[in-house]
PDB file of C-alpha atoms in Angstrom:
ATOM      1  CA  UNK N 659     127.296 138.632 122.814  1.00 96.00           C
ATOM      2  CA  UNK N 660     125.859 136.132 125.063  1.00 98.00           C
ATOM      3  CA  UNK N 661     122.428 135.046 126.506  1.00 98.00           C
ATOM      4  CA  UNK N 662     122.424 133.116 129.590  1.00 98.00           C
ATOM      5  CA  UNK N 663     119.544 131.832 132.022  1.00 97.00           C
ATOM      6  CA  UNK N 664     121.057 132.545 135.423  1.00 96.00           C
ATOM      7  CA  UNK N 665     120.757 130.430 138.515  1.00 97.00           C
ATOM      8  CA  UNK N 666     117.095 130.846 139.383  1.00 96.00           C
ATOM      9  CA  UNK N 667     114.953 131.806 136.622  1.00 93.00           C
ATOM     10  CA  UNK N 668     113.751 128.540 134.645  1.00 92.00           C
ATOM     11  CA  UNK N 669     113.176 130.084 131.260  1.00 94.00           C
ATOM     12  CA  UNK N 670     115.598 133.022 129.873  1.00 96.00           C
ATOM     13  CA  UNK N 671     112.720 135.775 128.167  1.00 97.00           C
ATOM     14  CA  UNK N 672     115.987 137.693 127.507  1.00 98.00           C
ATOM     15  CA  UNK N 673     117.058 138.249 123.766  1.00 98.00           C
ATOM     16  CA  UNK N 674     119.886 139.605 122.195  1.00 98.00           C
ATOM     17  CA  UNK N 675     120.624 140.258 118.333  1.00 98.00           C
ATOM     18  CA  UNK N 676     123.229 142.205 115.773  1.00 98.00           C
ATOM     19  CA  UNK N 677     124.198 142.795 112.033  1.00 97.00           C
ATOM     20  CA  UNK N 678     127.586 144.033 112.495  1.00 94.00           C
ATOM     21  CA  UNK N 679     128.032 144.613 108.992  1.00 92.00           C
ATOM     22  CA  UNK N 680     125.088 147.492 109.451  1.00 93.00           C
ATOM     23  CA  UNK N 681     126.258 148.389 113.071  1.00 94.00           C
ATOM     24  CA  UNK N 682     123.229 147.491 114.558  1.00 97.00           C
ATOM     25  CA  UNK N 683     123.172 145.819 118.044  1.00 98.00           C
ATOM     26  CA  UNK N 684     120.312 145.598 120.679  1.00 99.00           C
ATOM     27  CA  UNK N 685     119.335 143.515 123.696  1.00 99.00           C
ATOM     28  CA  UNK N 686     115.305 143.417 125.077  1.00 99.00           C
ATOM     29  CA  UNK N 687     114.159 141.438 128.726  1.00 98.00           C
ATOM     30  CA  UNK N 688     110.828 140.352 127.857  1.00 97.00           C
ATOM     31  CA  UNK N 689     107.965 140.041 130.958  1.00 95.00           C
ATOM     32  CA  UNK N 690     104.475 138.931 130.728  1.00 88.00           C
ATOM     33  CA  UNK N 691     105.537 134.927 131.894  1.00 70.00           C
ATOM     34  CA  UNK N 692     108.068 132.550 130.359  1.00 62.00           C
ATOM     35  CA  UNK N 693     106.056 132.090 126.991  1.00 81.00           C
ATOM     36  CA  UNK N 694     105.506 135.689 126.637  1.00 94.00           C
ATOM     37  CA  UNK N 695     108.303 137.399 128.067  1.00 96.00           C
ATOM     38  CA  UNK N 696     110.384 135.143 125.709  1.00 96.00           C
ATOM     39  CA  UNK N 697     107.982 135.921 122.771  1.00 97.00           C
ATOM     40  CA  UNK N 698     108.354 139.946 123.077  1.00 98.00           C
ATOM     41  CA  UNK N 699     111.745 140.388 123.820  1.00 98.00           C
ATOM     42  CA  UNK N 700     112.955 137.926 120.677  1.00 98.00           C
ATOM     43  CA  UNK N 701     110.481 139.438 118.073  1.00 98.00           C
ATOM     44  CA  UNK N 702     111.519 143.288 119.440  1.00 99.00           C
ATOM     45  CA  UNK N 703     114.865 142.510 119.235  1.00 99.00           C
ATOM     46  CA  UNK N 704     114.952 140.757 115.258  1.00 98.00           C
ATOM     47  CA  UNK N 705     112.415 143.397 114.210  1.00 98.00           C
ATOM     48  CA  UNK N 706     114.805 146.432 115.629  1.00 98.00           C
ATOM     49  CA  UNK N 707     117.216 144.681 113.691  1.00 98.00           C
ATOM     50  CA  UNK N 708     115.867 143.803 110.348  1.00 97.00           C
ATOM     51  CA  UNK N 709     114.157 147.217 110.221  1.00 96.00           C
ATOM     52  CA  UNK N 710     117.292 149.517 110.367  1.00 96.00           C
ATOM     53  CA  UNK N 711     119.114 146.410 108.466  1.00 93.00           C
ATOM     54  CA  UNK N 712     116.264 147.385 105.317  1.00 89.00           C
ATOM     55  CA  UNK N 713     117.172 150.545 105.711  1.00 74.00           C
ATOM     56  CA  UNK N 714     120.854 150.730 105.311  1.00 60.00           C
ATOM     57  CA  UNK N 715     120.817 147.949 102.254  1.00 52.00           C
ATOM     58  CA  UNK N 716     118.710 150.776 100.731  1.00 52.00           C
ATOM     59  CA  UNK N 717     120.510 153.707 101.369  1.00 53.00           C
ATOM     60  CA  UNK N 718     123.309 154.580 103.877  1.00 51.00           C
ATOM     61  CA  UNK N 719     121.365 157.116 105.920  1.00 51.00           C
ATOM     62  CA  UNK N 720     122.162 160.432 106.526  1.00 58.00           C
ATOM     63  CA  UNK N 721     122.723 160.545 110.582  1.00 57.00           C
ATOM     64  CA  UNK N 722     119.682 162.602 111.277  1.00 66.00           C
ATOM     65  CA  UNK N 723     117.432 160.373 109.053  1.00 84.00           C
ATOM     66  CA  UNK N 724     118.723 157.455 111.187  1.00 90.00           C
ATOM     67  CA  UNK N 725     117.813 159.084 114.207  1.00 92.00           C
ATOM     68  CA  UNK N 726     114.013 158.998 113.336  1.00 94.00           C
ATOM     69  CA  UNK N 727     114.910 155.259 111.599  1.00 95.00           C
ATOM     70  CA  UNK N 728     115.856 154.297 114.642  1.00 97.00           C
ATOM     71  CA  UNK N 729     112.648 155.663 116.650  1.00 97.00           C
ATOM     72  CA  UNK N 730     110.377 153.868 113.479  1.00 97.00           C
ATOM     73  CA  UNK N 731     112.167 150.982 114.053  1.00 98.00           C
ATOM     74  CA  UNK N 732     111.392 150.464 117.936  1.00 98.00           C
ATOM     75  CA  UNK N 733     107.863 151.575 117.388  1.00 98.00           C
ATOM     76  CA  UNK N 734     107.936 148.812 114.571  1.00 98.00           C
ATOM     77  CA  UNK N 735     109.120 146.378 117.437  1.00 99.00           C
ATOM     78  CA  UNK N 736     106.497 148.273 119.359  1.00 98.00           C
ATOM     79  CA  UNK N 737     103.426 147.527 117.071  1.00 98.00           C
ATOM     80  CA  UNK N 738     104.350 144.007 116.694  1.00 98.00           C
ATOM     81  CA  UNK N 739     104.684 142.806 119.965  1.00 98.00           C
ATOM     82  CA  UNK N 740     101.670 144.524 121.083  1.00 98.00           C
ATOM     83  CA  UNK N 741      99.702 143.230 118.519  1.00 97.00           C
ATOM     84  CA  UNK N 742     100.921 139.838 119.020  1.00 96.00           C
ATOM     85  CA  UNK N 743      99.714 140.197 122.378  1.00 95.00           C
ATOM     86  CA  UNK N 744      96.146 141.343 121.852  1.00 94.00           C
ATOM     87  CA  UNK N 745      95.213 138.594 119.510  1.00 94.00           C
ATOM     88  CA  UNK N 746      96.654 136.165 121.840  1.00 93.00           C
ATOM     89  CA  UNK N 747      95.028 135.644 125.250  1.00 91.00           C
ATOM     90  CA  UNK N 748      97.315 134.065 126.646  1.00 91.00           C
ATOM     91  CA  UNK N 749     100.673 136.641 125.717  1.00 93.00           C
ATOM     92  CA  UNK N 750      98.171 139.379 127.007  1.00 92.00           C
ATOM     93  CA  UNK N 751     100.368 142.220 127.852  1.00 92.00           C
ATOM     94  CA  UNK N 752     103.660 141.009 127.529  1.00 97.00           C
ATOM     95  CA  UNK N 753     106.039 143.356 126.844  1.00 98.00           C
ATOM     96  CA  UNK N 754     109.853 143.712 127.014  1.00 98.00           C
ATOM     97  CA  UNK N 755     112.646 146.540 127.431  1.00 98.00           C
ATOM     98  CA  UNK N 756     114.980 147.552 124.618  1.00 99.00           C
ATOM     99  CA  UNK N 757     118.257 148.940 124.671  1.00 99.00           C
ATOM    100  CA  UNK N 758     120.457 149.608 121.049  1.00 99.00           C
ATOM    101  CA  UNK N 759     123.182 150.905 119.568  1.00 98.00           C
ATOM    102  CA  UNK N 760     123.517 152.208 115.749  1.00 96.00           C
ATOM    103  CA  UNK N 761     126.089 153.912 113.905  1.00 92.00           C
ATOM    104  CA  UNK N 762     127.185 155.022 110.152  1.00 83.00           C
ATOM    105  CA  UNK N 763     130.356 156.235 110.215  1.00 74.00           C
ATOM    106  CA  UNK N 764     130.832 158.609 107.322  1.00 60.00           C
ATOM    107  CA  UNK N 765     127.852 160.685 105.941  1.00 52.00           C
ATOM    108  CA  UNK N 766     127.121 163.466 103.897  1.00 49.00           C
ATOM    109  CA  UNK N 767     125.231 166.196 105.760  1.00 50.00           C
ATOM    110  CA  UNK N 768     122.135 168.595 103.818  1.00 51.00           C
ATOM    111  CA  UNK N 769     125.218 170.862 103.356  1.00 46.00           C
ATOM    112  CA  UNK N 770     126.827 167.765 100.628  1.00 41.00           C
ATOM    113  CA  UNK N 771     129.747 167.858 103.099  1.00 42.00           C
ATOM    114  CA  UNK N 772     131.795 164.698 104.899  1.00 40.00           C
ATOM    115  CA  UNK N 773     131.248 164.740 108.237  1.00 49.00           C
ATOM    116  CA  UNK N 774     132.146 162.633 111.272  1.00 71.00           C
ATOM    117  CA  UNK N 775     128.454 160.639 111.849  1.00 77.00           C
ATOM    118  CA  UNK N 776     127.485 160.082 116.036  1.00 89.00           C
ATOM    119  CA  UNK N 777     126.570 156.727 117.306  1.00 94.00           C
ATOM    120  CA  UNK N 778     123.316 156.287 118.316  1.00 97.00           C
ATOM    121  CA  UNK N 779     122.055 154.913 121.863  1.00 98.00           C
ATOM    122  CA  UNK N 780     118.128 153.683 121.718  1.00 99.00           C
ATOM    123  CA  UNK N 781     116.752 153.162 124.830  1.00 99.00           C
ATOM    124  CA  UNK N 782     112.849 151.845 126.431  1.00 99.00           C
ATOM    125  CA  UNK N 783     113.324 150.373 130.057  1.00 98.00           C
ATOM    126  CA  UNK N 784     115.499 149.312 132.411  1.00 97.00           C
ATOM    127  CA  UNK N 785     118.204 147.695 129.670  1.00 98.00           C
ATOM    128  CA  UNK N 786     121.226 149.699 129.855  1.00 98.00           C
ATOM    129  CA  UNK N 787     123.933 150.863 127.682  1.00 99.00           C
ATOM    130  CA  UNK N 788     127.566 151.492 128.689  1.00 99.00           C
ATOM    131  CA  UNK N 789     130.389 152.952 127.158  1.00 98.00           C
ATOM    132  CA  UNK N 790     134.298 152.102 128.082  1.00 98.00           C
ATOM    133  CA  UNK N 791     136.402 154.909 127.542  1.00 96.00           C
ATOM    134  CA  UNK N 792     140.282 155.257 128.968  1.00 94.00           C
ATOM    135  CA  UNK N 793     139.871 152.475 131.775  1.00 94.00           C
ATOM    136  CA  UNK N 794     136.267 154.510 132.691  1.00 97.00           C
ATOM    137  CA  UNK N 795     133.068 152.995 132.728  1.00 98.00           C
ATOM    138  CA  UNK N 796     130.138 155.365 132.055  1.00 98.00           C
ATOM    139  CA  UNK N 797     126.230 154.728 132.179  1.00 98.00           C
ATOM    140  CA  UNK N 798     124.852 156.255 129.172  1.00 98.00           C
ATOM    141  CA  UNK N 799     121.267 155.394 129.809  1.00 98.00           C
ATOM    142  CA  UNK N 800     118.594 156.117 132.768  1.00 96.00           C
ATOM    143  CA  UNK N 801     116.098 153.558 133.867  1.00 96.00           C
ATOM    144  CA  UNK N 802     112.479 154.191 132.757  1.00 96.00           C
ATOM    145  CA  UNK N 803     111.839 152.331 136.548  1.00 93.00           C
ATOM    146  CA  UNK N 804     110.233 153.154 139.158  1.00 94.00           C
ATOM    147  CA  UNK N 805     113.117 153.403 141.850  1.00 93.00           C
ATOM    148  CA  UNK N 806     114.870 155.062 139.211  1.00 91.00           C
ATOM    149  CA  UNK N 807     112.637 158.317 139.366  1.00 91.00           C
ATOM    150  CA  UNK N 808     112.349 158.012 142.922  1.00 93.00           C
ATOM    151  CA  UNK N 809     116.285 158.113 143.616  1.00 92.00           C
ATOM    152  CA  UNK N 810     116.138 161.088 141.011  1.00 91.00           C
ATOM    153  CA  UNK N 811     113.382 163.024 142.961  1.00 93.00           C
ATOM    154  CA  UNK N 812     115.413 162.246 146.288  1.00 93.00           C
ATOM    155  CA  UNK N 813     112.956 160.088 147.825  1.00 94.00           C
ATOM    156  CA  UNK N 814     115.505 157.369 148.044  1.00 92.00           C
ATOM    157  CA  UNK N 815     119.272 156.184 147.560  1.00 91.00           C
ATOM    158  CA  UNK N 816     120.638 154.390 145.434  1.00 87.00           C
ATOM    159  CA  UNK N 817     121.810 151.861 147.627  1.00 87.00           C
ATOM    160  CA  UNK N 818     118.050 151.838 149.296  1.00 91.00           C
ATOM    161  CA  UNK N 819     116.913 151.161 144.939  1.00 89.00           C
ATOM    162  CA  UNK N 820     118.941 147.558 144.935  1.00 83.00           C
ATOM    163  CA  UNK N 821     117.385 146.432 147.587  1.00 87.00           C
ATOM    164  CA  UNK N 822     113.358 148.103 147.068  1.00 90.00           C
ATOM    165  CA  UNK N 823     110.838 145.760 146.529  1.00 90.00           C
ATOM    166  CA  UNK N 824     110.023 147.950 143.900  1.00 90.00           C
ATOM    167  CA  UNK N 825     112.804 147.463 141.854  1.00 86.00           C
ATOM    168  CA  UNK N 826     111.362 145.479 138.980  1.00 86.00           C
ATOM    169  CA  UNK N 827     108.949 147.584 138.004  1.00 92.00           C
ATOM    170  CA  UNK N 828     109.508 149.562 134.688  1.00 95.00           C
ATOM    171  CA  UNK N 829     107.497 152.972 133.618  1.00 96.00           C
ATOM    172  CA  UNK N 830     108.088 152.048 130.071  1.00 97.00           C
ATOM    173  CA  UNK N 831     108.015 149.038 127.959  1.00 98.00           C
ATOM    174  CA  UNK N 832     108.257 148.045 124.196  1.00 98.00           C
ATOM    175  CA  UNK N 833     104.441 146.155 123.357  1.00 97.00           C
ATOM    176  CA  UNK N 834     102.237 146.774 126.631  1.00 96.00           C
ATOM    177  CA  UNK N 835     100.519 149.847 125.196  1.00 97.00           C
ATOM    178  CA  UNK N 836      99.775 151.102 120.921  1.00 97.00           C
ATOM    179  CA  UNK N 837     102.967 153.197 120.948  1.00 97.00           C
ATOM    180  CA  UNK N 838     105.987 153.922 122.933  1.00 98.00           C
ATOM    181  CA  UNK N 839     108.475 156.514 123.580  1.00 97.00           C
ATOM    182  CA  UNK N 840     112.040 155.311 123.402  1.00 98.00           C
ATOM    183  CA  UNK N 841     115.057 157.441 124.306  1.00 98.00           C
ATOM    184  CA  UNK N 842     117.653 158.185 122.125  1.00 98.00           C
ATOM    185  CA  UNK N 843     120.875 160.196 122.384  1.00 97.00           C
ATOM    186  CA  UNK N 844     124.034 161.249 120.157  1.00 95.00           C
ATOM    187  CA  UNK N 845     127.761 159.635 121.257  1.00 95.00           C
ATOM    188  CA  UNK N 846     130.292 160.484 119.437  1.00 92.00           C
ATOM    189  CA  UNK N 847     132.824 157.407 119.691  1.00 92.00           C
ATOM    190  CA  UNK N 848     136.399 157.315 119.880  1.00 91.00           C
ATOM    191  CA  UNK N 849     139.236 154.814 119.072  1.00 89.00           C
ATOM    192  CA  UNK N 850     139.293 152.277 121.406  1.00 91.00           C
ATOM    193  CA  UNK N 851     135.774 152.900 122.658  1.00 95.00           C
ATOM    194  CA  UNK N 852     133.949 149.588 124.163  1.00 97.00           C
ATOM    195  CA  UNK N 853     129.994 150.072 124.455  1.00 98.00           C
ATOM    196  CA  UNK N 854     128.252 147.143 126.442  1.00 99.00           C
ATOM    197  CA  UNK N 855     124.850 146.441 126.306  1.00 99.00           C
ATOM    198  CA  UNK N 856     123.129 144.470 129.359  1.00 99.00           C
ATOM    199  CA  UNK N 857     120.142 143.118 130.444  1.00 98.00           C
ATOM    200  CA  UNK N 858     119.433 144.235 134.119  1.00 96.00           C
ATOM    201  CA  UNK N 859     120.391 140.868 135.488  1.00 97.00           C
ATOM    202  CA  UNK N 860     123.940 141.987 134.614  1.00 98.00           C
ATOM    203  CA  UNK N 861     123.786 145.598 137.414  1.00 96.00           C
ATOM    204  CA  UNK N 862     121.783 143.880 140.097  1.00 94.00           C
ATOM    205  CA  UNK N 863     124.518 141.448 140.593  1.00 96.00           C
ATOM    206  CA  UNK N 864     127.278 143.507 140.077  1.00 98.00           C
ATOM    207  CA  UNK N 865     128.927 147.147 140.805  1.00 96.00           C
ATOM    208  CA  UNK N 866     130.273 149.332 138.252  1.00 97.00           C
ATOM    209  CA  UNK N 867     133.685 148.674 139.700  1.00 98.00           C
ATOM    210  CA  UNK N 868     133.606 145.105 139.028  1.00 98.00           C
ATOM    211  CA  UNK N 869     132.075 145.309 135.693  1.00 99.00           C
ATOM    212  CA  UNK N 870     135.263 147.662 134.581  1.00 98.00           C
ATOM    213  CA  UNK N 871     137.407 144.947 136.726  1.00 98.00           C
ATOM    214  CA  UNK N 872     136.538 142.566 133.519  1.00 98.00           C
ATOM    215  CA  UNK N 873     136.632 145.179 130.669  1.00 98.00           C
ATOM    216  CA  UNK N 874     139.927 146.593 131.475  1.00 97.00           C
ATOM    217  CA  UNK N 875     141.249 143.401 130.934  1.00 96.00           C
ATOM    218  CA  UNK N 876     140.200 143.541 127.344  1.00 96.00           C
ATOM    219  CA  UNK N 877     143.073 144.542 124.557  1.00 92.00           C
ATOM    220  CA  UNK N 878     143.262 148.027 123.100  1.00 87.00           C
ATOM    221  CA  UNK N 879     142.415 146.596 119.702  1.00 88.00           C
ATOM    222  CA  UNK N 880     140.069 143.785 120.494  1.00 91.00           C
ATOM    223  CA  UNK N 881     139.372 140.807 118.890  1.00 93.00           C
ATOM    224  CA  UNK N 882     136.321 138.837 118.382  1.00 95.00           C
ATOM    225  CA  UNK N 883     137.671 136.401 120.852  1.00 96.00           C
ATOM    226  CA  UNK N 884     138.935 138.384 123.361  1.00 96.00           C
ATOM    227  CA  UNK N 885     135.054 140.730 123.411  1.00 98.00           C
ATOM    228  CA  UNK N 886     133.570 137.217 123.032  1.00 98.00           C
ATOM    229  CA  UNK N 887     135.623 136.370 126.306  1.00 98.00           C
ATOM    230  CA  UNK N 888     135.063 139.420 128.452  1.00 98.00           C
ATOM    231  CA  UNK N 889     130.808 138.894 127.664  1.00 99.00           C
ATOM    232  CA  UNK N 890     131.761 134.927 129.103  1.00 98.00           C
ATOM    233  CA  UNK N 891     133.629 136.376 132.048  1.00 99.00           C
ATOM    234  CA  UNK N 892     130.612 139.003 132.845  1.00 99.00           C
ATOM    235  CA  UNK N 893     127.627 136.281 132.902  1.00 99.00           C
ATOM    236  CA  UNK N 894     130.268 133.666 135.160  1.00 98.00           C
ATOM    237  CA  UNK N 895     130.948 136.516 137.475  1.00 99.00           C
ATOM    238  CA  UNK N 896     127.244 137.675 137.868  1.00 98.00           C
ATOM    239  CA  UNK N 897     126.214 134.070 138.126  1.00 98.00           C
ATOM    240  CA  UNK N 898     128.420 133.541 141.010  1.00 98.00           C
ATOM    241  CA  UNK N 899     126.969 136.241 142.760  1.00 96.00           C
ATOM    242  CA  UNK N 900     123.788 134.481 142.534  1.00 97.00           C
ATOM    243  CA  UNK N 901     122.510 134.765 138.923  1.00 97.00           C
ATOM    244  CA  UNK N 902     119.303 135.794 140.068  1.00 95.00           C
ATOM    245  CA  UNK N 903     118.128 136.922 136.783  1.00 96.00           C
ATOM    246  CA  UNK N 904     118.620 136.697 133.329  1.00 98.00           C
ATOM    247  CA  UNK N 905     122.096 137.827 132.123  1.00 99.00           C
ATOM    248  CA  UNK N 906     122.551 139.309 128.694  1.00 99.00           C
ATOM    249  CA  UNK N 907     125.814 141.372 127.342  1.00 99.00           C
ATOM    250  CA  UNK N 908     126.295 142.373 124.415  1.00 99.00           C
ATOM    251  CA  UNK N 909     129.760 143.999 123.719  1.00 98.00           C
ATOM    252  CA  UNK N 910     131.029 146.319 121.131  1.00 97.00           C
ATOM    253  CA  UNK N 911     134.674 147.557 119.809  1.00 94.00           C
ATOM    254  CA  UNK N 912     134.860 150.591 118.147  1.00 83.00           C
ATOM    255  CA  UNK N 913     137.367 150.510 115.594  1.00 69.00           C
ATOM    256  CA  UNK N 914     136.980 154.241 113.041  1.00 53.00           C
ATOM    257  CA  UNK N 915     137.212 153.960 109.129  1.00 54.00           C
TER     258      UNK N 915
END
């Protein structure tokens, strides 16, 4: 994974954070100024992570109680940030997105029987989550933004969303109001899989084509290095495009029991 400032912006409020021994990953993009949006995306981000961390030292979850750990833990980010912000003027109504990946690979179902566990894709914002799957890149999340819905109701393209001066505003964020309502799907991963998660500074600067230009270049079984590598290659490539924004990646290799 790797956090980087871009070109433009002086402060980076973006945050990334893991525990790869509990396959738990997530990246937030905090707003509300440099001292806030910094503030809410770090404190989301380790509290996503040390809650569902807590929760596997105590017991490896069965995959539909993770499901619901998952949604605790991001209203857990949720309460924190928010309160963080009400007792201090000057972080009023910061906020930041979320997007998160967890996964236990084997479980036991209510039936006492071993089954095949899905990996779970949290999502609150514009943060994305992709998934690399036999040389094809997929988006596995939707925007909760503004040009988002409107490109969904018709009203405009997609190309006409890069470029609206509307693009930065989200309809949901983790910490600007009491609760939230994150999104969160089933994947069921494969050998070989690569899920990346990104920031938005990562899609504003560049296409889906030349995102999977990079990834394809990773091995079949990965390494450390060579993930560590393609997240360096993603942040130099959207930084020469203008680095506009924040850039955050966070890549991971799926490798089964």
């Amino acid at each position: 994974m790797l956090s980087d400032r871009g070109r433009v912006r002086r402060h980076n409020e973006d945050a990334c954070a893991a525990a790869p021994l509990h396959n738990i990953f997530v990246v937030c993009d905090g707003m509300g100024g440099a001292a806030g949006g910094e503030i809410a995306s770090h404190l989301a981000a380790e509290i996503f992570v040390a809650q569902l961390s807590q929760n596997g030292a105590e017991d490896r979850p069965q995959f539909r109680r993770l499901q619901s750990q998952i949604a605790g833990a991001v209203q857990a980010s949720n309460r924190a940030v928010y309160q963080q912000s009400r007792k201090t003027p000057h972080l009023s109504g910061m906020g930041t997105t979320l997007a998160g990946l967890a996964y236990t690979p084997t479980v036991h179902d209510d039936a006492a029987q071993l089954s095949e566990a899905p990996l779970w894709v949290v999502h609150v914002g514009d943060s994305r989550c992709y998934r690399w799957r036999q040389r094809r890149l997929e988006l596995l999340t939707e925007d909760h933004s503004l040009v988002e819905e409107q490109v969904r109701a018709g009203q405009i393209t997609a190309a006409q969303a890069l470029e609206s001066p509307m693009r930065n505003v989200i309809t949901r964020a983790v910490g600007t109001e009491p609760t939230v309502v994150p999104e969160i799907h089933e994947h069921y991963p494969q050998a070989g899989d690569l899920y990346l998660l990104t920031s938005d500074g990562l899609p504003r600067e560049l296409s889906e084509s030349e995102i999977a230009s990079i990834l394809c270049k990773i091995p079949a079984e990965p390494t450390q290095a060579a993930l560590q590598s393609a997240c360096r290659q993603l942040v130099e490539a959207a930084n020469q495009r203008g680095g506009n924004d924040n850039i955050t990646v966070l890549l991971v290799g799926f490798v089964p029991d």
